[in-house]
Amino acid sequence: VRSFSRIGTDITIATRTNMERLQQIVGHLSPDTRPQLTATPTGGYRLPIALREMRRKFHLPAYKMKMVMNHLHSEMHKGLKGKEWTSVLMLPSYVVRKDVEGKSGEYYALDLGGTNFRVLKLTLKDSQVVETKSAKFKIPMEHVVGGNAEGLFGFIAQSVKDFIKGSTVRDPPLGFTFSFPMQKKSLNSGVLVRWTKSFNTKGVVGKDVCDLLAVELKKRGVQMGVTAVINDTVGTLVTELFKDNRATLGVIIGTGFNVAYWEKVGRITKYIEKNPHADKDASMCINMECGNFDSPTKTVLQHIHNEWDEAVDAVSPNKGLGLTEKMVSGLYMGEIARMALLDLKKKGVIRGFAGKLEEKKGFPSWHLSGCVAQDDPFLTNTRGLIMKAYGVDLNIQEATAVRLVCEWVVERSARVAATIIGSIVLFAGFEWDCTVAIDGSVFEKTPGYPEMMQKAFKDLMGNQPHNIRLVLTKDGSGIGAGLSAALMS
């Protein structure tokens, strides 16, 4: 054992098996004589009690995943029938699955999903996008917070006019991505159910956003009308459909979390009741709004939520709502990690962070990606990130604790997302062969996230055969709007 202390960091050349044995031996030494071995997140030294308990609270085992699946299926059935309250809205998009072959021409798209608004022009040839032109416009905050419908949609209409710059286009196919919960009455009609993402513009909730836009376009002499109004998940699915006819789900895992999928029209009872002559064998895209699953009831989420989730929810602008989204999305992952790390700091497991852990948004979500990225045995990258951001030089045990917390938050996000997606795949009967189109920074930029999701699919489905491909599908909210107009025009 003394020789181990003398050779210090040279131990890193040992094999993994020998290293684990060394960790066990060194664990019996007093803190004063214990050498600083390369304690990695998967190493052999015993974790502090606080970390072991935290790991248990973030873990999502297979039996809890199945509980979520069973309850989600029940909520989906109720949502398709439309007779009872359900936490997933199951909104018909009126976008029907069609053959995408032979689409050519120019199509326009509008993308409103946050404070940045975009206008796009797509040129298609034989169903391939051969040219894209776009412009981005920053929406003034006075139209977002406390403004009115005329101001917001007037700004959008003026942005469209500026984009076309006096062009003589007349009534081109126009897709409008409106990434907020809306009740569809037809393909080109959408009534806002509620604002999200810090918007609270007055006079819009309960109104048809296409009508509001049409009024402002007409004022400015812009001869355009919405062909199809969709949300970003529908756009993501349609975008991938133009590349792969096996595309069955569109998913956003970024600032928010939501899923859209193809459902047989005959199973959408609430749609059939209003459209009795509809083709029951056709497939329509359903916008689930599943980020609100089991909210606020917590029938099954009570078995998954922990005290750090509760702390984040308590100070959120939509307390009690969007509880599934808050476990998955990048908007909240950093806050959950911050709350957990603050708890460890209070218990003496870690130190420092220059008081940032006590501040809201003091541990941004992008730090999680940096901390879970591949690192050397000394966690140089993790320690370097924390040193640069907070000015604290973590020792190896502290760096391990920080990395583990980030891994647990990320892993749970991936497993919750995979549980929802896998449950929908099984509900619709796509498990044998399906492509899941995913957009969003969490899925795209978090190291190992897709692999964590695939592992979760295996845990959820057990021995049941499945073939679920996860593909990154970019800009479903922009290009997808134009392609939806092309699909339905």
CSV table of C-alpha atoms in Angstrom, one decimal:
chain,number,residue,atom,x,y,z
A,1,VAL,CA,0.0,0.0,0.0
A,2,ARG,CA,2.9,2.4,0.8
A,3,SER,CA,4.2,1.7,-2.7
A,4,PHE,CA,0.9,2.8,-4.2
A,5,SER,CA,1.2,6.1,-2.3
A,6,ARG,CA,4.7,6.6,-3.7
A,7,ILE,CA,4.0,6.0,-7.3
A,8,GLY,CA,1.0,8.3,-7.3
A,9,THR,CA,-0.4,9.0,-10.7
A,10,ASP,CA,1.6,6.3,-12.3
A,11,ILE,CA,-1.2,4.0,-11.2
A,12,THR,CA,-3.2,5.2,-14.2
A,13,ILE,CA,-1.4,2.7,-16.4
A,14,ALA,CA,-2.9,-0.2,-14.4
A,15,THR,CA,-5.6,-2.2,-16.0
A,16,ARG,CA,-9.3,-1.5,-15.1
A,17,THR,CA,-9.6,-4.6,-13.0
A,18,ASN,CA,-6.4,-3.8,-11.1
A,19,MET,CA,-7.5,-0.2,-10.6
A,20,GLU,CA,-10.8,-1.3,-9.0
A,21,ARG,CA,-8.9,-3.5,-6.6
A,22,LEU,CA,-6.6,-0.7,-5.8
A,23,GLN,CA,-9.5,1.6,-5.1
A,24,GLN,CA,-10.9,-1.0,-2.6
A,25,ILE,CA,-7.6,-1.3,-0.8
A,26,VAL,CA,-7.1,2.5,-0.7
A,27,GLY,CA,-10.6,3.0,0.7
A,28,HIS,CA,-9.4,1.5,4.0
A,29,LEU,CA,-6.7,4.1,4.4
A,30,SER,CA,-7.2,7.2,6.6
A,31,PRO,CA,-7.8,10.5,4.7
A,32,ASP,CA,-4.4,11.7,5.6
A,33,THR,CA,-2.5,8.8,4.0
A,34,ARG,CA,-5.0,8.0,1.2
A,35,PRO,CA,-3.4,8.6,-2.3
A,36,GLN,CA,-5.4,10.6,-4.9
A,37,LEU,CA,-6.3,7.8,-7.2
A,38,THR,CA,-8.1,8.4,-10.5
A,39,ALA,CA,-11.6,8.2,-9.1
A,40,THR,CA,-13.8,8.2,-12.2
A,41,PRO,CA,-17.6,8.2,-12.3
A,42,THR,CA,-17.5,4.5,-12.9
A,43,GLY,CA,-14.6,3.9,-10.5
A,44,GLY,CA,-14.5,1.6,-7.5
A,45,TYR,CA,-14.3,3.9,-4.5
A,46,ARG,CA,-17.4,4.1,-2.3
A,47,LEU,CA,-19.6,7.2,-2.9
A,48,PRO,CA,-20.7,9.4,0.0
A,49,ILE,CA,-24.2,8.5,1.4
A,50,ALA,CA,-25.6,11.8,0.0
A,51,LEU,CA,-24.6,10.8,-3.6
A,52,ARG,CA,-25.8,7.2,-3.2
A,53,GLU,CA,-29.2,8.5,-2.1
A,54,MET,CA,-29.3,11.0,-4.9
A,55,ARG,CA,-28.5,8.3,-7.5
A,56,ARG,CA,-31.5,6.3,-6.2
A,57,LYS,CA,-33.8,9.3,-6.6
A,58,PHE,CA,-32.8,10.0,-10.2
A,59,HIS,CA,-32.8,6.4,-11.4
A,60,LEU,CA,-35.7,5.4,-13.6
A,61,PRO,CA,-36.0,1.5,-13.5
A,62,ALA,CA,-37.9,-0.5,-16.1
A,63,TYR,CA,-40.9,-1.2,-13.8
A,64,LYS,CA,-41.5,2.5,-13.4
A,65,MET,CA,-41.1,3.0,-17.1
A,66,LYS,CA,-43.9,0.4,-17.6
A,67,MET,CA,-46.1,2.3,-15.1
A,68,VAL,CA,-45.6,5.4,-17.2
A,69,MET,CA,-46.4,3.5,-20.4
A,70,ASN,CA,-49.6,2.1,-19.1
A,71,HIS,CA,-50.9,5.4,-17.8
A,72,LEU,CA,-49.9,7.2,-21.0
A,73,HIS,CA,-51.8,4.7,-23.1
A,74,SER,CA,-54.9,5.3,-21.0
A,75,GLU,CA,-54.5,9.1,-21.4
A,76,MET,CA,-54.0,8.7,-25.1
A,77,HIS,CA,-57.2,6.7,-25.5
A,78,LYS,CA,-59.2,9.4,-23.6
A,79,GLY,CA,-57.6,12.1,-25.7
A,80,LEU,CA,-58.6,10.5,-29.0
A,81,LYS,CA,-62.1,10.0,-27.8
A,82,GLY,CA,-62.4,13.6,-26.5
A,83,LYS,CA,-65.1,12.8,-23.8
A,84,GLU,CA,-63.0,13.1,-20.6
A,85,TRP,CA,-60.3,15.4,-19.4
A,86,THR,CA,-56.8,14.1,-20.1
A,87,SER,CA,-53.3,15.5,-19.6
A,88,VAL,CA,-52.3,14.9,-23.2
A,89,LEU,CA,-54.5,16.9,-25.6
A,90,MET,CA,-54.1,14.6,-28.7
A,91,LEU,CA,-54.8,17.4,-31.1
A,92,PRO,CA,-55.7,16.5,-34.7
A,93,SER,CA,-53.4,18.5,-37.0
A,94,TYR,CA,-55.5,17.9,-40.2
A,95,VAL,CA,-52.2,17.1,-41.9
A,96,VAL,CA,-52.8,13.7,-43.6
A,97,ARG,CA,-50.1,11.3,-44.7
A,98,LYS,CA,-49.8,11.4,-48.5
A,99,ASP,CA,-47.4,10.4,-51.3
A,100,VAL,CA,-44.7,13.0,-51.4
A,101,GLU,CA,-43.5,12.2,-54.9
A,102,GLY,CA,-43.5,14.8,-57.7
A,103,LYS,CA,-43.7,18.0,-55.6
A,104,SER,CA,-42.1,21.0,-57.3
A,105,GLY,CA,-42.5,24.7,-57.1
A,106,GLU,CA,-42.1,27.6,-54.6
A,107,TYR,CA,-43.5,27.4,-51.1
A,108,TYR,CA,-43.4,29.9,-48.2
A,109,ALA,CA,-43.1,29.2,-44.5
A,110,LEU,CA,-43.5,31.2,-41.3
A,111,ASP,CA,-42.0,30.0,-38.1
A,112,LEU,CA,-43.1,31.4,-34.7
A,113,GLY,CA,-41.9,29.4,-31.7
A,114,GLY,CA,-40.2,32.0,-29.6
A,115,THR,CA,-39.0,35.6,-29.7
A,116,ASN,CA,-37.2,35.0,-33.0
A,117,PHE,CA,-39.6,34.9,-36.0
A,118,ARG,CA,-38.5,33.5,-39.4
A,119,VAL,CA,-39.8,33.8,-43.0
A,120,LEU,CA,-38.6,31.2,-45.5
A,121,LYS,CA,-39.0,30.5,-49.2
A,122,LEU,CA,-38.4,26.9,-50.4
A,123,THR,CA,-37.9,25.8,-53.9
A,124,LEU,CA,-38.7,22.2,-54.5
A,125,LYS,CA,-37.9,20.0,-57.5
A,126,ASP,CA,-39.1,16.4,-57.6
A,127,SER,CA,-39.8,16.6,-53.8
A,128,GLN,CA,-36.3,17.7,-53.0
A,129,VAL,CA,-35.5,21.1,-51.5
A,130,VAL,CA,-33.1,22.6,-54.0
A,131,GLU,CA,-33.0,26.2,-52.6
A,132,THR,CA,-33.8,27.9,-49.3
A,133,LYS,CA,-34.0,31.6,-48.6
A,134,SER,CA,-34.8,32.9,-45.1
A,135,ALA,CA,-34.8,35.9,-42.9
A,136,LYS,CA,-34.9,36.2,-39.1
A,137,PHE,CA,-36.7,38.9,-37.2
A,138,LYS,CA,-36.4,39.7,-33.5
A,139,ILE,CA,-39.9,40.3,-32.0
A,140,PRO,CA,-39.9,43.3,-29.8
A,141,MET,CA,-40.6,42.4,-26.2
A,142,GLU,CA,-43.5,44.8,-26.0
A,143,HIS,CA,-45.4,42.5,-28.4
A,144,VAL,CA,-44.5,39.4,-26.3
A,145,VAL,CA,-45.1,40.5,-22.8
A,146,GLY,CA,-48.2,42.6,-22.2
A,147,GLY,CA,-48.8,43.5,-25.9
A,148,ASN,CA,-51.9,42.8,-27.9
A,149,ALA,CA,-52.8,40.7,-30.9
A,150,GLU,CA,-52.7,43.6,-33.4
A,151,GLY,CA,-49.2,44.5,-32.4
A,152,LEU,CA,-47.8,40.9,-32.5
A,153,PHE,CA,-49.4,39.8,-35.8
A,154,GLY,CA,-48.9,43.2,-37.3
A,155,PHE,CA,-45.1,42.8,-36.7
A,156,ILE,CA,-45.3,39.3,-38.3
A,157,ALA,CA,-47.2,40.6,-41.3
A,158,GLN,CA,-44.7,43.5,-41.8
A,159,SER,CA,-41.8,41.0,-41.6
A,160,VAL,CA,-43.4,39.0,-44.4
A,161,LYS,CA,-43.9,42.1,-46.5
A,162,ASP,CA,-40.2,43.1,-45.9
A,163,PHE,CA,-39.1,39.6,-46.9
A,164,ILE,CA,-40.9,39.5,-50.2
A,165,LYS,CA,-39.9,43.1,-51.0
A,166,GLY,CA,-42.7,44.1,-53.3
A,167,SER,CA,-42.8,40.7,-55.1
A,168,THR,CA,-45.9,40.1,-57.2
A,169,VAL,CA,-46.5,36.6,-55.6
A,170,ARG,CA,-50.2,35.9,-55.3
A,171,ASP,CA,-51.5,33.3,-52.9
A,172,PRO,CA,-48.6,30.9,-52.9
A,173,PRO,CA,-48.8,27.8,-50.6
A,174,LEU,CA,-47.9,29.0,-47.1
A,175,GLY,CA,-47.1,26.9,-44.1
A,176,PHE,CA,-47.3,28.5,-40.6
A,177,THR,CA,-45.5,26.9,-37.7
A,178,PHE,CA,-47.1,28.2,-34.6
A,179,SER,CA,-45.4,26.3,-31.8
A,180,PHE,CA,-48.0,26.8,-29.0
A,181,PRO,CA,-50.9,24.6,-28.0
A,182,MET,CA,-53.8,25.2,-30.4
A,183,GLN,CA,-57.1,23.6,-31.2
A,184,LYS,CA,-57.4,22.9,-34.9
A,185,LYS,CA,-60.7,23.4,-36.7
A,186,SER,CA,-59.3,22.8,-40.1
A,187,LEU,CA,-56.0,22.6,-41.9
A,188,ASN,CA,-55.6,26.3,-42.0
A,189,SER,CA,-57.3,27.2,-38.7
A,190,GLY,CA,-55.8,27.1,-35.2
A,191,VAL,CA,-57.2,28.5,-32.0
A,192,LEU,CA,-54.6,29.2,-29.3
A,193,VAL,CA,-55.3,27.1,-26.2
A,194,ARG,CA,-52.8,28.8,-23.9
A,195,TRP,CA,-49.5,30.7,-24.2
A,196,THR,CA,-46.2,29.1,-23.2
A,197,LYS,CA,-42.5,30.1,-23.4
A,198,SER,CA,-43.1,33.4,-21.5
A,199,PHE,CA,-45.5,34.8,-24.1
A,200,ASN,CA,-48.6,36.5,-22.6
A,201,THR,CA,-49.8,38.7,-25.5
A,202,LYS,CA,-53.4,39.8,-24.9
A,203,GLY,CA,-56.3,39.0,-27.1
A,204,VAL,CA,-54.9,35.8,-28.7
A,205,VAL,CA,-56.0,33.0,-26.4
A,206,GLY,CA,-59.2,31.5,-27.8
A,207,LYS,CA,-58.8,33.2,-31.2
A,208,ASP,CA,-57.9,31.8,-34.6
A,209,VAL,CA,-54.2,32.8,-35.2
A,210,CYS,CA,-54.6,32.4,-38.9
A,211,ASP,CA,-57.5,34.9,-38.9
A,212,LEU,CA,-55.5,37.3,-36.8
A,213,LEU,CA,-52.6,37.0,-39.3
A,214,ALA,CA,-54.9,37.4,-42.3
A,215,VAL,CA,-56.2,40.7,-41.1
A,216,GLU,CA,-52.7,42.2,-40.7
A,217,LEU,CA,-51.5,40.8,-44.0
A,218,LYS,CA,-54.5,42.4,-45.8
A,219,LYS,CA,-53.8,45.7,-44.2
A,220,ARG,CA,-50.3,45.7,-45.7
A,221,GLY,CA,-51.4,44.5,-49.1
A,222,VAL,CA,-49.7,41.1,-48.9
A,223,GLN,CA,-51.7,38.6,-50.9
A,224,MET,CA,-51.0,35.5,-48.9
A,225,GLY,CA,-53.2,33.1,-46.9
A,226,VAL,CA,-52.2,30.2,-44.7
A,227,THR,CA,-52.4,26.8,-46.4
A,228,ALA,CA,-51.5,24.8,-43.3
A,229,VAL,CA,-50.9,25.8,-39.7
A,230,ILE,CA,-48.8,23.3,-37.7
A,231,ASN,CA,-46.6,23.1,-34.7
A,232,ASP,CA,-42.9,22.2,-34.7
A,233,THR,CA,-43.3,18.5,-34.0
A,234,VAL,CA,-45.6,18.1,-37.0
A,235,GLY,CA,-43.1,19.9,-39.1
A,236,THR,CA,-40.3,17.7,-38.0
A,237,LEU,CA,-42.3,14.6,-38.9
A,238,VAL,CA,-43.3,15.9,-42.3
A,239,THR,CA,-39.7,17.0,-43.0
A,240,GLU,CA,-38.4,13.5,-42.4
A,241,LEU,CA,-41.3,12.0,-44.4
A,242,PHE,CA,-39.9,13.7,-47.5
A,243,LYS,CA,-36.7,11.8,-46.9
A,244,ASP,CA,-37.9,8.5,-45.4
A,245,ASN,CA,-41.4,7.1,-45.9
A,246,ARG,CA,-41.0,5.1,-42.7
A,247,ALA,CA,-41.0,8.3,-40.6
A,248,THR,CA,-43.7,7.8,-38.0
A,249,LEU,CA,-42.9,10.2,-35.1
A,250,GLY,CA,-41.7,13.8,-34.9
A,251,VAL,CA,-40.1,14.8,-31.6
A,252,ILE,CA,-38.7,18.0,-30.1
A,253,ILE,CA,-36.1,17.5,-27.3
A,254,GLY,CA,-34.7,21.0,-26.8
A,255,THR,CA,-36.0,23.9,-24.9
A,256,GLY,CA,-39.3,22.0,-24.8
A,257,PHE,CA,-40.5,18.4,-25.2
A,258,ASN,CA,-43.3,17.2,-27.4
A,259,VAL,CA,-44.2,14.4,-29.9
A,260,ALA,CA,-46.4,14.1,-33.0
A,261,TYR,CA,-47.2,10.8,-34.7
A,262,TRP,CA,-49.3,9.2,-37.4
A,263,GLU,CA,-52.6,7.9,-36.2
A,264,LYS,CA,-55.3,6.0,-38.1
A,265,VAL,CA,-58.2,8.4,-38.6
A,266,GLY,CA,-60.7,5.7,-37.6
A,267,ARG,CA,-59.2,5.7,-34.1
A,268,ILE,CA,-59.6,9.5,-33.7
A,269,THR,CA,-63.2,9.4,-32.4
A,270,LYS,CA,-63.5,13.1,-31.7
A,271,TYR,CA,-62.5,13.9,-35.3
A,272,ILE,CA,-64.8,11.2,-36.9
A,273,GLU,CA,-67.8,12.6,-35.0
A,274,LYS,CA,-67.3,16.0,-36.6
A,275,ASN,CA,-66.2,14.5,-40.0
A,276,PRO,CA,-68.2,11.4,-40.5
A,277,HIS,CA,-67.3,11.0,-44.1
A,278,ALA,CA,-63.5,11.1,-43.5
A,279,ASP,CA,-61.4,8.2,-44.8
A,280,LYS,CA,-61.0,6.1,-41.7
A,281,ASP,CA,-58.0,4.2,-43.2
A,282,ALA,CA,-56.0,7.4,-43.8
A,283,SER,CA,-53.4,8.5,-41.3
A,284,MET,CA,-53.4,11.9,-39.7
A,285,CYS,CA,-50.7,13.6,-37.7
A,286,ILE,CA,-51.6,14.0,-34.0
A,287,ASN,CA,-49.9,16.7,-31.9
A,288,MET,CA,-49.9,15.2,-28.5
A,289,GLU,CA,-48.7,18.1,-26.3
A,290,CYS,CA,-47.2,15.3,-24.2
A,291,GLY,CA,-44.9,17.6,-22.2
A,292,ASN,CA,-47.9,18.1,-20.0
A,293,PHE,CA,-48.4,14.3,-19.5
A,294,ASP,CA,-49.7,13.5,-15.9
A,295,SER,CA,-49.8,17.1,-15.0
A,296,PRO,CA,-50.9,18.3,-12.5
A,297,THR,CA,-52.4,14.9,-11.2
A,298,LYS,CA,-49.0,13.1,-10.9
A,299,THR,CA,-50.7,9.7,-10.9
A,300,VAL,CA,-47.4,8.0,-11.9
A,301,LEU,CA,-45.0,10.9,-11.8
A,302,GLN,CA,-45.2,11.0,-8.1
A,303,HIS,CA,-43.1,7.8,-8.2
A,304,ILE,CA,-40.4,9.6,-10.4
A,305,HIS,CA,-40.3,13.2,-9.1
A,306,ASN,CA,-37.8,14.0,-6.5
A,307,GLU,CA,-37.3,17.0,-4.2
A,308,TRP,CA,-35.1,18.8,-6.8
A,309,ASP,CA,-37.9,18.5,-9.4
A,310,GLU,CA,-40.3,19.9,-6.8
A,311,ALA,CA,-38.0,22.8,-6.1
A,312,VAL,CA,-37.7,23.7,-9.8
A,313,ASP,CA,-41.4,23.4,-10.4
A,314,ALA,CA,-42.3,25.6,-7.4
A,315,VAL,CA,-40.6,28.6,-8.9
A,316,SER,CA,-41.5,28.0,-12.5
A,317,PRO,CA,-44.1,30.3,-14.3
A,318,ASN,CA,-46.4,27.3,-14.9
A,319,LYS,CA,-46.3,25.6,-11.5
A,320,GLY,CA,-47.9,22.1,-11.6
A,321,LEU,CA,-48.0,22.0,-15.4
A,322,GLY,CA,-45.6,20.5,-18.0
A,323,LEU,CA,-44.1,18.2,-15.4
A,324,THR,CA,-42.9,15.7,-17.9
A,325,GLU,CA,-41.3,18.4,-20.1
A,326,LYS,CA,-39.5,19.8,-17.0
A,327,MET,CA,-37.7,16.4,-16.5
A,328,VAL,CA,-36.7,16.2,-20.2
A,329,SER,CA,-36.1,19.7,-21.7
A,330,GLY,CA,-33.0,21.8,-21.7
A,331,LEU,CA,-34.9,24.7,-20.2
A,332,TYR,CA,-35.0,22.9,-16.9
A,333,MET,CA,-32.2,20.3,-16.8
A,334,GLY,CA,-29.6,22.9,-15.7
A,335,GLU,CA,-31.9,24.1,-12.9
A,336,ILE,CA,-32.5,20.5,-11.6
A,337,ALA,CA,-28.7,19.9,-11.6
A,338,ARG,CA,-28.1,23.2,-9.8
A,339,MET,CA,-30.6,22.3,-7.1
A,340,ALA,CA,-29.0,18.9,-6.6
A,341,LEU,CA,-25.5,20.4,-6.5
A,342,LEU,CA,-26.6,23.0,-4.0
A,343,ASP,CA,-27.8,20.2,-1.8
A,344,LEU,CA,-24.4,18.5,-2.1
A,345,LYS,CA,-22.7,21.8,-1.2
A,346,LYS,CA,-24.8,22.2,1.9
A,347,LYS,CA,-23.9,18.6,2.9
A,348,GLY,CA,-20.2,19.3,2.4
A,349,VAL,CA,-19.7,17.0,-0.6
A,350,ILE,CA,-18.6,19.8,-2.8
A,351,ARG,CA,-17.5,23.4,-2.2
A,352,GLY,CA,-17.1,26.7,-3.9
A,353,PHE,CA,-19.0,27.7,-7.1
A,354,ALA,CA,-18.7,31.4,-6.1
A,355,GLY,CA,-22.3,31.6,-4.8
A,356,LYS,CA,-23.7,30.8,-8.3
A,357,LEU,CA,-25.5,27.6,-7.1
A,358,GLU,CA,-27.7,29.9,-4.9
A,359,GLU,CA,-28.7,31.9,-8.0
A,360,LYS,CA,-31.4,31.0,-10.5
A,361,LYS,CA,-29.9,29.7,-13.7
A,362,GLY,CA,-26.5,29.6,-12.0
A,363,PHE,CA,-25.7,26.3,-13.6
A,364,PRO,CA,-26.7,26.5,-17.3
A,365,SER,CA,-27.9,23.4,-19.1
A,366,TRP,CA,-25.0,23.5,-21.5
A,367,HIS,CA,-22.7,22.8,-18.6
A,368,LEU,CA,-24.3,19.3,-18.4
A,369,SER,CA,-23.1,18.5,-21.9
A,370,GLY,CA,-19.6,19.6,-21.0
A,371,CYS,CA,-19.5,17.5,-17.8
A,372,VAL,CA,-20.9,14.3,-19.4
A,373,ALA,CA,-18.5,14.4,-22.4
A,374,GLN,CA,-15.8,11.9,-22.6
A,375,ASP,CA,-13.0,12.8,-20.2
A,376,ASP,CA,-9.7,11.4,-19.0
A,377,PRO,CA,-9.3,9.6,-15.6
A,378,PHE,CA,-8.5,12.9,-13.8
A,379,LEU,CA,-11.7,14.5,-15.2
A,380,THR,CA,-9.6,17.3,-16.6
A,381,ASN,CA,-12.4,18.6,-18.9
A,382,THR,CA,-15.0,18.7,-16.0
A,383,ARG,CA,-12.6,20.4,-13.7
A,384,GLY,CA,-11.5,22.8,-16.4
A,385,LEU,CA,-15.1,23.8,-17.1
A,386,ILE,CA,-15.9,24.4,-13.5
A,387,MET,CA,-12.7,26.3,-13.0
A,388,LYS,CA,-13.4,28.6,-16.0
A,389,ALA,CA,-17.0,29.2,-15.1
A,390,TYR,CA,-16.8,29.4,-11.3
A,391,GLY,CA,-13.1,29.9,-10.4
A,392,VAL,CA,-13.0,26.8,-8.1
A,393,ASP,CA,-10.4,24.1,-8.5
A,394,LEU,CA,-12.3,20.9,-7.7
A,395,ASN,CA,-10.4,17.9,-6.3
A,396,ILE,CA,-11.0,14.6,-8.0
A,397,GLN,CA,-13.8,13.5,-5.6
A,398,GLU,CA,-15.7,16.8,-6.0
A,399,ALA,CA,-15.3,16.7,-9.8
A,400,THR,CA,-16.6,13.1,-9.7
A,401,ALA,CA,-19.7,14.2,-7.7
A,402,VAL,CA,-20.4,17.1,-10.2
A,403,ARG,CA,-20.0,14.8,-13.2
A,404,LEU,CA,-22.2,12.1,-11.6
A,405,VAL,CA,-25.0,14.6,-10.9
A,406,CYS,CA,-24.9,15.8,-14.5
A,407,GLU,CA,-24.9,12.2,-15.8
A,408,TRP,CA,-27.9,11.3,-13.7
A,409,VAL,CA,-30.0,14.3,-14.8
A,410,VAL,CA,-29.1,13.7,-18.4
A,411,GLU,CA,-29.7,10.0,-18.2
A,412,ARG,CA,-33.1,10.4,-16.6
A,413,SER,CA,-34.1,13.0,-19.3
A,414,ALA,CA,-33.2,10.4,-22.0
A,415,ARG,CA,-35.0,7.6,-20.3
A,416,VAL,CA,-38.2,9.7,-19.7
A,417,ALA,CA,-38.1,10.8,-23.3
A,418,ALA,CA,-37.5,7.2,-24.5
A,419,THR,CA,-40.3,5.9,-22.3
A,420,ILE,CA,-42.8,8.4,-23.8
A,421,ILE,CA,-41.6,7.7,-27.4
A,422,GLY,CA,-41.5,4.0,-27.0
A,423,SER,CA,-44.9,3.9,-25.4
A,424,ILE,CA,-46.3,5.8,-28.4
A,425,VAL,CA,-44.6,3.5,-30.9
A,426,LEU,CA,-46.2,0.5,-29.2
A,427,PHE,CA,-49.6,2.3,-29.0
A,428,ALA,CA,-49.6,2.9,-32.7
A,429,GLY,CA,-48.1,-0.5,-33.6
A,430,PHE,CA,-44.9,0.9,-35.3
A,431,GLU,CA,-42.4,-1.0,-33.2
A,432,TRP,CA,-41.3,-3.4,-36.0
A,433,ASP,CA,-39.9,-0.7,-38.3
A,434,CYS,CA,-40.1,3.0,-37.7
A,435,THR,CA,-38.0,6.2,-38.0
A,436,VAL,CA,-38.3,8.7,-35.2
A,437,ALA,CA,-37.4,12.2,-36.4
A,438,ILE,CA,-35.9,14.3,-33.6
A,439,ASP,CA,-34.9,18.0,-33.5
A,440,GLY,CA,-33.6,20.0,-30.6
A,441,SER,CA,-30.4,20.9,-28.9
A,442,VAL,CA,-30.6,18.3,-26.1
A,443,PHE,CA,-30.8,15.4,-28.5
A,444,GLU,CA,-28.3,16.9,-30.9
A,445,LYS,CA,-25.6,18.2,-28.6
A,446,THR,CA,-25.7,16.1,-25.4
A,447,PRO,CA,-23.0,13.4,-25.7
A,448,GLY,CA,-24.4,9.9,-25.5
A,449,TYR,CA,-28.0,10.9,-25.4
A,450,PRO,CA,-29.2,8.8,-28.4
A,451,GLU,CA,-27.4,5.8,-26.9
A,452,MET,CA,-29.1,6.3,-23.6
A,453,MET,CA,-32.5,6.4,-25.3
A,454,GLN,CA,-31.8,3.1,-27.2
A,455,LYS,CA,-30.8,1.4,-23.9
A,456,ALA,CA,-34.1,2.7,-22.4
A,457,PHE,CA,-36.1,1.2,-25.3
A,458,LYS,CA,-34.6,-2.2,-24.5
A,459,ASP,CA,-35.5,-1.8,-20.9
A,460,LEU,CA,-39.0,-0.8,-21.7
A,461,MET,CA,-39.8,-3.4,-24.3
A,462,GLY,CA,-37.9,-6.3,-22.7
A,463,ASN,CA,-37.8,-9.3,-25.1
A,464,GLN,CA,-40.2,-7.8,-27.5
A,465,PRO,CA,-38.6,-7.3,-30.9
A,466,HIS,CA,-38.3,-3.7,-32.1
A,467,ASN,CA,-36.5,-1.6,-34.7
A,468,ILE,CA,-36.7,2.1,-33.7
A,469,ARG,CA,-34.3,4.4,-35.6
A,470,LEU,CA,-33.5,7.8,-34.0
A,471,VAL,CA,-32.5,10.4,-36.6
A,472,LEU,CA,-31.6,14.1,-36.2
A,473,THR,CA,-34.0,16.1,-38.4
A,474,LYS,CA,-33.1,19.7,-38.5
A,475,ASP,CA,-35.4,22.7,-38.9
A,476,GLY,CA,-38.7,21.0,-38.8
A,477,SER,CA,-40.2,24.2,-37.6
A,478,GLY,CA,-39.1,26.2,-40.7
A,479,ILE,CA,-38.6,23.8,-43.6
A,480,GLY,CA,-41.3,21.6,-42.2
A,481,ALA,CA,-43.9,24.3,-42.5
A,482,GLY,CA,-43.1,24.8,-46.2
A,483,LEU,CA,-43.1,21.1,-46.8
A,484,SER,CA,-46.4,20.7,-45.0
A,485,ALA,CA,-47.9,23.3,-47.3
A,486,ALA,CA,-46.4,21.3,-50.2
A,487,LEU,CA,-47.8,18.1,-48.9
A,488,MET,CA,-51.3,19.4,-48.4
A,489,SER,CA,-51.6,21.8,-51.4
